[in-house]
XYZ file of C-alpha atoms in Angstrom:
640
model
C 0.000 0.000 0.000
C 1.108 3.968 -0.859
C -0.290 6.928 -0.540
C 0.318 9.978 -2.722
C 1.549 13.212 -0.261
C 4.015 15.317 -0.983
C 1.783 18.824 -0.759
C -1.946 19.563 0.280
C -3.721 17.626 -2.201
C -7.345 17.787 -2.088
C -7.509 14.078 -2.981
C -5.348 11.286 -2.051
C -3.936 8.337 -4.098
C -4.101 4.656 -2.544
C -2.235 2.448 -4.512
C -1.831 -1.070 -2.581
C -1.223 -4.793 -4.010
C -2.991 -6.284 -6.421
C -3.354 -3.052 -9.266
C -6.263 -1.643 -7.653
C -5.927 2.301 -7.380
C -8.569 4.664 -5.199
C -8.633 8.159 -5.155
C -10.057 9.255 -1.839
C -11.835 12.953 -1.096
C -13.010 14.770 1.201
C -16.105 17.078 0.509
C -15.617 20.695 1.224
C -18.533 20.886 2.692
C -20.317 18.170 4.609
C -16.273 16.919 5.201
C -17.838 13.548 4.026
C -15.151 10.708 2.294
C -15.840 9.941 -1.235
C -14.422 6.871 -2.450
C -13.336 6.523 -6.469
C -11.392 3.241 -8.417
C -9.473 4.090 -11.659
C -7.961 1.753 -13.865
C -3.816 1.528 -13.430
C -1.461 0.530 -15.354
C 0.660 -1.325 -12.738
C 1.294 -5.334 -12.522
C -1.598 -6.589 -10.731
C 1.414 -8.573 -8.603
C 3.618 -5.010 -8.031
C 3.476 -4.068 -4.084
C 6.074 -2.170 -1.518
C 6.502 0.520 -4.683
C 6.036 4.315 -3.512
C 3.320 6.505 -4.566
C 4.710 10.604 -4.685
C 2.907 14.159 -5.470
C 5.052 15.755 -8.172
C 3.710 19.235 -9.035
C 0.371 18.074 -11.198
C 1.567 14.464 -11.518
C 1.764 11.441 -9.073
C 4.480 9.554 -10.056
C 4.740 5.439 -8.697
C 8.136 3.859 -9.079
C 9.768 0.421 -8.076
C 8.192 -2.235 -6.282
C 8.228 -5.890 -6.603
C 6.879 -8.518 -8.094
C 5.150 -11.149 -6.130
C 4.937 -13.859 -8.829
C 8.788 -13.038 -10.138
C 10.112 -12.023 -7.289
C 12.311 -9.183 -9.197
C 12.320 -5.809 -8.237
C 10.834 -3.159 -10.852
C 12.479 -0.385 -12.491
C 10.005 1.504 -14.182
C 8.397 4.597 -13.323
C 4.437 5.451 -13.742
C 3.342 9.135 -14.181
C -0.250 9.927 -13.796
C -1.698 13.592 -14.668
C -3.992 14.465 -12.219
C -5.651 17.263 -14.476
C -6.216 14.755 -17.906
C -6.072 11.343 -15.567
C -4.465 9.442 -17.857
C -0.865 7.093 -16.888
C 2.595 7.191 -19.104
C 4.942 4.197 -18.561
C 8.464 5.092 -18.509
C 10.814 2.080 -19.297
C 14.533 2.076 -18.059
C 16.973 4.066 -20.705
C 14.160 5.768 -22.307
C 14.647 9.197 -21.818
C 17.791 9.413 -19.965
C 21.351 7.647 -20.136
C 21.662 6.739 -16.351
C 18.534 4.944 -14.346
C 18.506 3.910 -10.892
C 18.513 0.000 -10.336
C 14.845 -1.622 -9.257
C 14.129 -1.497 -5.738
C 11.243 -1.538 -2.611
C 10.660 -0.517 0.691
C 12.501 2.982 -0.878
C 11.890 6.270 0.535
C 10.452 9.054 -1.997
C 9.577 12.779 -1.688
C 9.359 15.557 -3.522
C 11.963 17.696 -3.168
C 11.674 21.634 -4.577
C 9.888 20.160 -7.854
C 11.791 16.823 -8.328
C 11.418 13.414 -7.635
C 13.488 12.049 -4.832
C 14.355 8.577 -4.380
C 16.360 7.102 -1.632
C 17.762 3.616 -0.284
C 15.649 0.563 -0.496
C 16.029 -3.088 -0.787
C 17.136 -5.466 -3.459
C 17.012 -8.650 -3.677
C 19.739 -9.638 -1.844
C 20.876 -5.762 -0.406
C 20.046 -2.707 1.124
C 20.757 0.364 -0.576
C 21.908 3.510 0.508
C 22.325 5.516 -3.134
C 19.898 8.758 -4.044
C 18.457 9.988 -7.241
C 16.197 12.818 -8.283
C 13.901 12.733 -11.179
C 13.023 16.369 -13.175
C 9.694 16.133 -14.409
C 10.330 18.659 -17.177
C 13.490 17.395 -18.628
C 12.726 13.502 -18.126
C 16.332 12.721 -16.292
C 17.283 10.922 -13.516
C 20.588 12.643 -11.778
C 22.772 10.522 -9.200
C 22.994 12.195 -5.568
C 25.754 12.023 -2.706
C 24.450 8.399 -1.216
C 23.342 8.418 2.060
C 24.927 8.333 4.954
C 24.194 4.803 5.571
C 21.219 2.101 4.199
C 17.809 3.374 4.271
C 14.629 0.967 3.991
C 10.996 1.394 5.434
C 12.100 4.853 6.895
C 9.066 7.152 7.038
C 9.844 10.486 4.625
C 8.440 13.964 5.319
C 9.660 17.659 3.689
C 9.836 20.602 5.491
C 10.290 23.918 3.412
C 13.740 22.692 1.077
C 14.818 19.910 3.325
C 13.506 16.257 3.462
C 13.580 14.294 6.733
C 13.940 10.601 7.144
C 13.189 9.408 10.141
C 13.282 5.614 11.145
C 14.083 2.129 9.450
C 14.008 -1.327 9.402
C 17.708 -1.893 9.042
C 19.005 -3.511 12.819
C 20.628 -0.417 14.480
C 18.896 2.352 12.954
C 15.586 2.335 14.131
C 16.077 5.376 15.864
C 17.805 7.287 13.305
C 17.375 10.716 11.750
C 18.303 12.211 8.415
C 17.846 15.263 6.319
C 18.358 15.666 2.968
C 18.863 19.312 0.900
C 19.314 19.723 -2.826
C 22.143 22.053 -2.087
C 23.712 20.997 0.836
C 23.380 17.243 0.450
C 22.801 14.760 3.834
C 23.091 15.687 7.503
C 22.084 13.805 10.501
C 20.235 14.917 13.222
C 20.079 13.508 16.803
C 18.783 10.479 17.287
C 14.862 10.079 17.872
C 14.279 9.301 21.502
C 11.790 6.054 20.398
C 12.672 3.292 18.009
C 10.198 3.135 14.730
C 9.832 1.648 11.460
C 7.680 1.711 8.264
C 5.724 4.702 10.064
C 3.242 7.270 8.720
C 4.649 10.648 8.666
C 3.127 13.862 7.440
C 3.859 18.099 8.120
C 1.697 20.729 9.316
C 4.136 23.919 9.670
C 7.178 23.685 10.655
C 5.867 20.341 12.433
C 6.427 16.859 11.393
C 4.057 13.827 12.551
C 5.368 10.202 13.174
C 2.656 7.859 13.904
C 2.051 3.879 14.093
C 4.740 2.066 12.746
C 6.900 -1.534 13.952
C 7.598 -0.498 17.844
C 5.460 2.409 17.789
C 2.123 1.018 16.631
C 0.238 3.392 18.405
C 2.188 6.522 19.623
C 2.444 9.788 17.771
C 5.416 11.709 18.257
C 5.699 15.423 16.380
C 9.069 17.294 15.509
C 9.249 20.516 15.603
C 11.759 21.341 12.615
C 12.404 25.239 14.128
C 13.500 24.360 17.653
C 14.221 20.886 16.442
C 12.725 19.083 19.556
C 10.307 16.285 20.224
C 6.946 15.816 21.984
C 4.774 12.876 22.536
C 0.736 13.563 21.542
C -2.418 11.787 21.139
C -2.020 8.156 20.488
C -3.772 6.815 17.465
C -6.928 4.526 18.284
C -5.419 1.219 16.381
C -2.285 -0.187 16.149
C -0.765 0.194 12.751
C 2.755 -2.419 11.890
C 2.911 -0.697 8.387
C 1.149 2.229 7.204
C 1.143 5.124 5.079
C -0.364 9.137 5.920
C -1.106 12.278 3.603
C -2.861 15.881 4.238
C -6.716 15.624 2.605
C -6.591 19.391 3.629
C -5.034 21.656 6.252
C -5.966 20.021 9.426
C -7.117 16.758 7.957
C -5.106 13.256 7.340
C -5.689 10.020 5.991
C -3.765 7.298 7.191
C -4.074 3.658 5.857
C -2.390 0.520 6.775
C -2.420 -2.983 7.827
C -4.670 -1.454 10.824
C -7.264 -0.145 8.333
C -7.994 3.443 7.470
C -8.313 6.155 9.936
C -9.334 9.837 9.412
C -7.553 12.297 11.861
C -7.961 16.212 12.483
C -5.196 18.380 14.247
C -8.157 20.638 15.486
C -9.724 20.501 19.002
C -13.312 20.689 19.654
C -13.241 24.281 20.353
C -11.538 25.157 17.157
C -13.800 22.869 14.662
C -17.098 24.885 16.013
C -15.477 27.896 15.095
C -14.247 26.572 11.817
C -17.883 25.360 11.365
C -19.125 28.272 12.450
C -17.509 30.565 9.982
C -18.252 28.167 7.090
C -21.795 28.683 8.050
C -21.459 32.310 8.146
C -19.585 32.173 4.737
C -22.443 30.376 3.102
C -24.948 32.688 4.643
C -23.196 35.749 3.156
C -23.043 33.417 -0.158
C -27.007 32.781 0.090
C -26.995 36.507 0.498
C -25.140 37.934 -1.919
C -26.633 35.539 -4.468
C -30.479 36.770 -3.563
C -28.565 40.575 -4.169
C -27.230 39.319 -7.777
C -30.242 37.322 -8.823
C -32.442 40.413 -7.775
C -32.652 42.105 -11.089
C -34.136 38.830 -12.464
C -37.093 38.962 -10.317
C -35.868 35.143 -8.953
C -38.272 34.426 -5.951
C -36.636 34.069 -2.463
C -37.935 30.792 -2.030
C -36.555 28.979 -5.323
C -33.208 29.809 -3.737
C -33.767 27.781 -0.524
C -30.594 25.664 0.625
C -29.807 22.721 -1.754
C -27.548 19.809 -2.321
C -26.961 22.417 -5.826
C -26.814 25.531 -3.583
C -24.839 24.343 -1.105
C -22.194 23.280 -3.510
C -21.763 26.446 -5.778
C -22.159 29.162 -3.053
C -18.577 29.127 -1.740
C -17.586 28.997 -5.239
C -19.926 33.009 -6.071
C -18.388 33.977 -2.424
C -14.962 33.251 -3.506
C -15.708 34.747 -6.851
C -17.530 38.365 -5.935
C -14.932 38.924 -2.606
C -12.114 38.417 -5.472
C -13.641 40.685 -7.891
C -14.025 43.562 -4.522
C -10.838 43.030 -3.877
C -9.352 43.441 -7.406
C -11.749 46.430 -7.647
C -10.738 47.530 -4.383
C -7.031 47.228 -5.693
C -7.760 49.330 -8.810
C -9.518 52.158 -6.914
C -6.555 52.235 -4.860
C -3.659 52.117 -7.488
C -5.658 54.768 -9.740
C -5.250 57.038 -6.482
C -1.830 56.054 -6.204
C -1.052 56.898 -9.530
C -3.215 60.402 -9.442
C -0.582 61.672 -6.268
C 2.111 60.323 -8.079
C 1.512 62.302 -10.844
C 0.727 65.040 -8.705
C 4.149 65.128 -7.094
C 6.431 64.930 -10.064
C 8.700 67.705 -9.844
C 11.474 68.559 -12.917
C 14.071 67.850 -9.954
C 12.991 63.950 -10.664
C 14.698 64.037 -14.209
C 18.164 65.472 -12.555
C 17.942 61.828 -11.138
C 17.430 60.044 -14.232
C 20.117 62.363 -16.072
C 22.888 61.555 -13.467
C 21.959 57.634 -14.021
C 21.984 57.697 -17.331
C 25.692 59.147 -17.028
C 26.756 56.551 -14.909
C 25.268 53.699 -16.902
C 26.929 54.946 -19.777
C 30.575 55.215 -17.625
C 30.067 51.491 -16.809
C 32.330 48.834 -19.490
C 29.935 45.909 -19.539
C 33.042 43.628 -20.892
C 35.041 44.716 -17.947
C 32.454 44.361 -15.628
C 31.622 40.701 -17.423
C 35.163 39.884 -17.154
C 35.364 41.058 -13.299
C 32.237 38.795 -12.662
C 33.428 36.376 -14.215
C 36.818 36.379 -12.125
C 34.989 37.142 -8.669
C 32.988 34.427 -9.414
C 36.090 31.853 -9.299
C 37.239 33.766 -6.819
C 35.317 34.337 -3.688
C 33.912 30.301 -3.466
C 38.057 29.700 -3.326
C 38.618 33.039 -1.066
C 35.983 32.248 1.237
C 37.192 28.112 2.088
C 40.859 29.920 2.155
C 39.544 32.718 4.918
C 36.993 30.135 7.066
C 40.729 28.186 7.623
C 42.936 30.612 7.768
C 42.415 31.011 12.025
C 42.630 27.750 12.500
C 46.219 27.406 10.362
C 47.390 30.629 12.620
C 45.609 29.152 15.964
C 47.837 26.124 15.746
C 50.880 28.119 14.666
C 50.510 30.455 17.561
C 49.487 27.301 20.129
C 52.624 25.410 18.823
C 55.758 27.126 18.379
C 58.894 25.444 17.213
C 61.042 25.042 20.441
C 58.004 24.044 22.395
C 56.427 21.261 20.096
C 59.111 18.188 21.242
C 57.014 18.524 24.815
C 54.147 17.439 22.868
C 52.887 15.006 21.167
C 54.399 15.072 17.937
C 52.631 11.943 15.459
C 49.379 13.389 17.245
C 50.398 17.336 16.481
C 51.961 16.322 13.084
C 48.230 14.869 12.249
C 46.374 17.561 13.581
C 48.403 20.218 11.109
C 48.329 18.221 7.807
C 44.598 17.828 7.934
C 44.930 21.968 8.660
C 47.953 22.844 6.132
C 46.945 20.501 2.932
C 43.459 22.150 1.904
C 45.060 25.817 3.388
C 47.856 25.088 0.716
C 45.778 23.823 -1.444
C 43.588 27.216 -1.433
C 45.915 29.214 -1.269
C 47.630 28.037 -4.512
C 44.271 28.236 -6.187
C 43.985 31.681 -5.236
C 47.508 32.425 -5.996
C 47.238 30.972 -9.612
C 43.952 33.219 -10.034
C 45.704 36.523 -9.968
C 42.168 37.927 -9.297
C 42.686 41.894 -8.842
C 40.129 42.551 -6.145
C 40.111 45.424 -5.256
C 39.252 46.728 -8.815
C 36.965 43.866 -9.914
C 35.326 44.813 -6.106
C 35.257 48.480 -6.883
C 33.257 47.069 -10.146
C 31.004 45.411 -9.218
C 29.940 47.414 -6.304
C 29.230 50.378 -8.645
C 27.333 48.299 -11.032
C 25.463 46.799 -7.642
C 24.792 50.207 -6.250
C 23.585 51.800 -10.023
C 21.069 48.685 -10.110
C 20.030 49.462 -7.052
C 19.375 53.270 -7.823
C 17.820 52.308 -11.142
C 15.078 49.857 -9.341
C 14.087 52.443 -7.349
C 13.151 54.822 -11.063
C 9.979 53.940 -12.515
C 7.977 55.597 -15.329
C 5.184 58.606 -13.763
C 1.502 56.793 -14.773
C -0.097 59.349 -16.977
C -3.752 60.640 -17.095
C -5.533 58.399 -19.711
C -7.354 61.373 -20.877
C -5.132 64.460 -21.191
C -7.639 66.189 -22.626
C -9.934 66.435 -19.501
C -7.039 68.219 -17.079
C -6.373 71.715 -16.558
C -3.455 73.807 -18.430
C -1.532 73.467 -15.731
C -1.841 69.800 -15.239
C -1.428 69.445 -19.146
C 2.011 71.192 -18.949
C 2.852 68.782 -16.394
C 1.575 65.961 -18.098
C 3.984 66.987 -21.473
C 6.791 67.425 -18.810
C 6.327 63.827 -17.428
C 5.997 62.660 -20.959
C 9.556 63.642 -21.225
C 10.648 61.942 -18.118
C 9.212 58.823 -19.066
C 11.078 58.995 -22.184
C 14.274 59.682 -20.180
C 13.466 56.402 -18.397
C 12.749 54.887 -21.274
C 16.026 55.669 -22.647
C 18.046 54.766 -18.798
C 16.353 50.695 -19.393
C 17.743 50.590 -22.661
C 21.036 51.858 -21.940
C 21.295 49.533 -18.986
C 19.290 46.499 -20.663
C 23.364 45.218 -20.539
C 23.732 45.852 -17.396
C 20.492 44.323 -16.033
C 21.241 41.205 -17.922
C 23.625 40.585 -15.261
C 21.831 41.890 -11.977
C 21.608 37.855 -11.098
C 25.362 37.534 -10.804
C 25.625 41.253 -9.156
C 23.328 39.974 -6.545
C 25.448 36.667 -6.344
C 28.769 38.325 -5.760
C 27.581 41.241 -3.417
C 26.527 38.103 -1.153
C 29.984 36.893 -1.300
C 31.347 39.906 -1.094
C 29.648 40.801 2.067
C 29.777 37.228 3.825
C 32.991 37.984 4.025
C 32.882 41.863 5.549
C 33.620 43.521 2.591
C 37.853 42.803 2.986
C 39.029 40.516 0.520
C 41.662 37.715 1.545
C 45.334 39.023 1.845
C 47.300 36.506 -0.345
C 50.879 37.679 0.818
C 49.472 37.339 4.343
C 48.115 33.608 3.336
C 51.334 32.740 1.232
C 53.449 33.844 4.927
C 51.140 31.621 6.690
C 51.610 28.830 4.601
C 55.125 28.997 4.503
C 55.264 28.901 8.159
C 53.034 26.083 8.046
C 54.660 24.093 5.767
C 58.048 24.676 8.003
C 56.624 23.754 10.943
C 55.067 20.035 9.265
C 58.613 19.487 7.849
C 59.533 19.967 11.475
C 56.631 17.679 12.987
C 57.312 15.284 10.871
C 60.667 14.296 11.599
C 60.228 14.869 15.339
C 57.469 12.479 14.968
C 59.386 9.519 13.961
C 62.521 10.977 16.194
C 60.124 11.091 19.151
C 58.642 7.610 18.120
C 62.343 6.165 17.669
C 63.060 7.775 21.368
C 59.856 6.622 23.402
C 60.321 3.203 22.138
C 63.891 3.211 23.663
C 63.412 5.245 27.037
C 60.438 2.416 27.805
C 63.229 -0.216 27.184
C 65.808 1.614 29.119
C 63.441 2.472 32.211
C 62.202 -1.439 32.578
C 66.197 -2.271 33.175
C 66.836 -2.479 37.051
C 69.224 0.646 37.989
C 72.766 -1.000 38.244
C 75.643 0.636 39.753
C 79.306 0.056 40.050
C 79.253 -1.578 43.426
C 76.603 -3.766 42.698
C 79.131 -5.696 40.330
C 82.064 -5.484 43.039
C 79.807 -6.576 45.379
C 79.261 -9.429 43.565
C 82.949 -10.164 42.557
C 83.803 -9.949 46.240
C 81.140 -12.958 46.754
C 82.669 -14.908 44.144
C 86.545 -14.257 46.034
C 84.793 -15.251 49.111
C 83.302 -18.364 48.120
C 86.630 -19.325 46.409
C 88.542 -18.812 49.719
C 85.802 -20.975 51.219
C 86.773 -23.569 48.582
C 90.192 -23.785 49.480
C 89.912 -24.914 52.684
C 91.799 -28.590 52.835
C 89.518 -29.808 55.768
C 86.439 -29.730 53.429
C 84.734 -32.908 52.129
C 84.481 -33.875 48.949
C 80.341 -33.120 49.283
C 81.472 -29.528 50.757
C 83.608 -28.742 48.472
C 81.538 -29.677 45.110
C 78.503 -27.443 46.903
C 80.947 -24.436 47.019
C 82.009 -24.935 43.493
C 78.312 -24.798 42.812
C 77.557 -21.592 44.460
C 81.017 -20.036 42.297
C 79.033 -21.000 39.053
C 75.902 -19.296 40.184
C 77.833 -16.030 41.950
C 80.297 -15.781 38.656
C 76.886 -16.153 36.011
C 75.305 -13.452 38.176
C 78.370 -11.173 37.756
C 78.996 -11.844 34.190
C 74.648 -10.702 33.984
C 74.999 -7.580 36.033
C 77.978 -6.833 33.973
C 75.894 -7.192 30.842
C 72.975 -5.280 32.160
C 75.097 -2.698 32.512
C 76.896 -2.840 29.772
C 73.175 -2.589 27.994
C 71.880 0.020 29.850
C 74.965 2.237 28.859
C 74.969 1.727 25.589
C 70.909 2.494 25.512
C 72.023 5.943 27.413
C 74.309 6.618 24.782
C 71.538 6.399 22.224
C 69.273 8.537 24.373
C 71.611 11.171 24.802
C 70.574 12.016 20.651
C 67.278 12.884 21.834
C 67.712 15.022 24.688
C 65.746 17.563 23.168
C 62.684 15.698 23.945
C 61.872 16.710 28.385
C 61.100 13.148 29.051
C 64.690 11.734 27.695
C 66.721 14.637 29.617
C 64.556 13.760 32.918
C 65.312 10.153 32.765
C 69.366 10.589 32.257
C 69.356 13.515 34.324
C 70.678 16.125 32.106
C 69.206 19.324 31.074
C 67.345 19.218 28.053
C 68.775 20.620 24.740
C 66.919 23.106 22.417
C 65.929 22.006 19.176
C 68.334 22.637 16.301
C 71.560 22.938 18.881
């Protein structure tokens, strides 16, 4: 089962298993549900496909087959103004397609078709695609963050939400989804959900039913990004699907049937109802006030299953004709004081413009857009990293960095340096002149800005009607609007590119109006790059000298008497030996004890011997505070 939603629709779109298709209504007026079948084109064995409002079409795509057991490709288009289907077959209208799928996630995304994750036969996906209606081609997105399948799919203003999914793990997550700034993820939902019914209201998105959360309804608020448990639903729902019927109404339908909720309390559907009985009053009304001058009786206009239905249509009609004659009245007044207040001093204005449209060079101004425009996307990555290069510069000065940790520092400035050098080469190999191609482009900017502000004085339509006075002014406004005339013309050029203006001023002023000193960069840089060189042969330096001060510190501290010590046991034992009144047992016992005393001497003398020779490697790494503590020297300065 899907459900077309995407925008307020006044109808919505069931499509479940089986090919059979239902629009369902609501009526305006009595707010009763009206049922409808239409045929549809779709396998009569096609299910777990998604259903999507696309502008004026409602576009079904993947699915799969129950009888096959492959997953479909193709992608249906109904018009919802001639309802009639077009099947659109893999290749047909575009070189890449994306691969047949279910249990996807689709949206409508600022016009276009969005189409995320899903399952294959034998994986779940995690790539993105969005279909343009107008042109007829699929474009690949950045994939998604991870594998997406049965999460519930909501937009919000440009961004889509994803929230939920059957994948083990991710049943609490959260993902948005922007055209131009690709996937984020937000904090994790505080319930676990999946294959849930999700629609918006505002700024807030609904969750409801769903695997784990067959009841509860939990709304997002996409402003203050928080969450808040509501109303449960009155069934449990596994799987389901939801859509808007109208601004406080949704249909959801699902394994636990169809329900029909409203947002509104009590309170506020009396007053609704209230005011739509008002509205058809004044309808009833204002229809007895048209119909007068035919002499229709009173009583023939009694309410009606007729009457009922095409009064809100006349109210709509005669409050949108007051208002555009309303509008009129008002403009025509409008235009009467704006004639009345043009003074000659209005043309000085025009005359200076024209001058300094005519002082513009649109080829130097193209050729300065055209250089900002590679420019400040390069200048503003190269100034958003620039405090963090000279942070870590300032933080970590040469003589102090062997007290830190140097693999960890040397780390911490490549993934700093590499895309700093990187930009600032770019901008070096530019050779953008900005402070003329600014100085441009801000005149340009600022003369567009003047000129929006000029418009043509609205003239009398009957000049013959006004006074002498008023006729003099009327042939000297005559002449202004010709000097306007001529001002569009001259900066028709110069309009052409008010787009790009716009673009640049943005850039321009995102970053304060100074430009990025590349000298001061290039410095920076420099000093960066010395410093790395530096890190990274302290890094293997300090690596080399760690490893050996843990090898030297787990040797026991040996000193010279500890081997004459145990030479003088040795001597003693010997004497001991050469005593003539000991046994032959005594005697081998003592020889005994010389083999153990002379293997412990010839050990301690080899400890030692060891532990000197590892101090004499150490002392090549005194600069490091650790090394100079453990032999007990002072440390030296790097470079000596």
């Amino acid at each position: 089962m899907s459900l077309c939603h995407g925008d307020r629709c006044p109808s919505a779109m069931v499509i479940g298993a089986g090919n059979r298709c239902v629009l369902v209504s609501e009526d305006p007026l009595s707010r009763a549900m009206q049922c409808e079948t239409i045929p549809c084109p779709l396998p009569k064995g096609l299910y777990e496909h998604s259903v999507t409002r696309v502008g004026g079409e409602v576009m079904v795509f993947g699915g799969i087959d129950s009888v096959s057991g492959t997953c479909s490709d193709t992608l249906y288009r109904y018009n919802i103004r001639e309802g009639t289907w077009k099947e659109v077959h893999t290749c047909t209208s575009t070189p890449i397609w994306p691969c047949g799928r279910r249990l996807h996630s689709a949206m409508c995304l600022e016009g276009m078709l969005c189409v995320v994750g899903g399952l294959t036969q034998n994986a779940i996906l995690q790539d993105c695609w969005s279909f343009d209606p107008e042109a007829g081609i699929w474009t690949q997105l950045p994939d998604a963050p991870l594998g997406v399948c049965r999460a519930a799919e909501c937009v919000v203003g440009d961004t889509a939400h994803l929230v939920g999914d059957s994948h083990s793990h991710h049943h609490n997550m959260h993902l948005t989804l922007t055209l131009k700034g690709g996937w984020g993820r937000r904090e994790a939902l505080p319930f676990q959900v999946s294959a849930a019914a999700c629609v918006c209201m505002g700024p807030d998105i609904y969750v409801m039913g769903g695997s784990y959360h067959t009841q509860q309804v939990h709304v997002y608020n996409a402003l203050t990004q928080t969450w808040r448990e509501t109303t449960p639903l009155p069934a449990p729902f596994k799987f389901c699907r939801a859509c808007m019927l109208s601004s406080h109404t949704m249909l959801i339908h699902g394994d636990g049937g169809t329900l029909i909720g409203n947002t509104l309390s009590t309170e506020e559907r009396e007053r609704v109802e209230g005011l739509r009985a008002l509205r058809r009053e004044d309808g009833r009304q204002a229809l007895i006030s048209i119909l007068a001058p035919l002499q229709v009786p009173l009583e023939s206009l009694s309410p009606s299953p007729l009457t009922e239905a095409v009064l809100p249509h006349l109210v709509s009609e005669i409050l949108s004709l007051r208002q555009r004659v309303s509008g009129m009245e008002r403009q025509s007044v409008r235009n009467r004081e704006l004639f009345r207040s043009f003074t000659t001093g209005t043309c000085s204005t025009v005359e200076t413009l024209i001058k300094r449209v005519s002082a513009i060079d649109v080829a130097s101004l193209q050729t300065c857009i055209e250089g900002m425009s590679r420019y400040l996307p390069v200048a503003q990555r190269v100034s958003t990293m620039l405090p963090g290069v000279h942070q870590f510069l300032v933080d970590h000065p040469a003589d102090e960095l062997p007290s830190g940790d140097c693999p960890a520092l040397l780390a911490t400035l490549s993934a700093l340096h590499r895309p700093f050098q990187t930009g600032t080469d770019a901008l070096s190999a530019l050779g953008t002149d900005t402070a003329e191609s600014v100085a441009c482009i801000r005149e340009a900017a600022d003369t567009l800005t003047a000129i929006d502000r000029v418009c043509p004085i609205p003239l009398p339509l009957d000049p013959f009607s006004l006074s002498l006075s008023d006729r003099c002014l009327y042939c000297r406004a005559e002449g202004y609007n010709a000097e306007v005339r001529e001002l569009y013309r001259l900066a028709a050029p110069l309009i052409h590119y008010q787009a790009s203006l716009t673009e640049c001023m943005s850039g321009i002023h995102s970053m304060g109006g100074s430009m990025v000193d590349v000298k001061e960069c290039r410095r920076v840089a420099v000093h960066s790059q010395s410093l790395l060189d530096t890190l990274s042969a302290l890094a293997t330096q300090q690596s080399e000298a760690y490893s050996l001060l843990r090898e030297y510190q787990s040797m026991p501290c040996l000193m010279e008497s500890d081997v004459q010590c145990a030479e003088y046991d040795v001597s003693l034992v010997q004497c001991q030996a050469r005593n003539p009144r000991l046994s032959e047992g005594e005697r081998e016992a003592l020889n005994k004890d010389i083999s153990t005393l002379q293997a412990k001497v010839s050990r301690l003398i080899s400890q030692r011997q060891e532990k000197t020779v590892l101090a004499e490697r150490l002392e090549r790494h005194l600069i490091f505070p650790d090394v100079a503590v453990a032999l007990c020297q002072p440390p030296q300065q790097l470079g000596s």
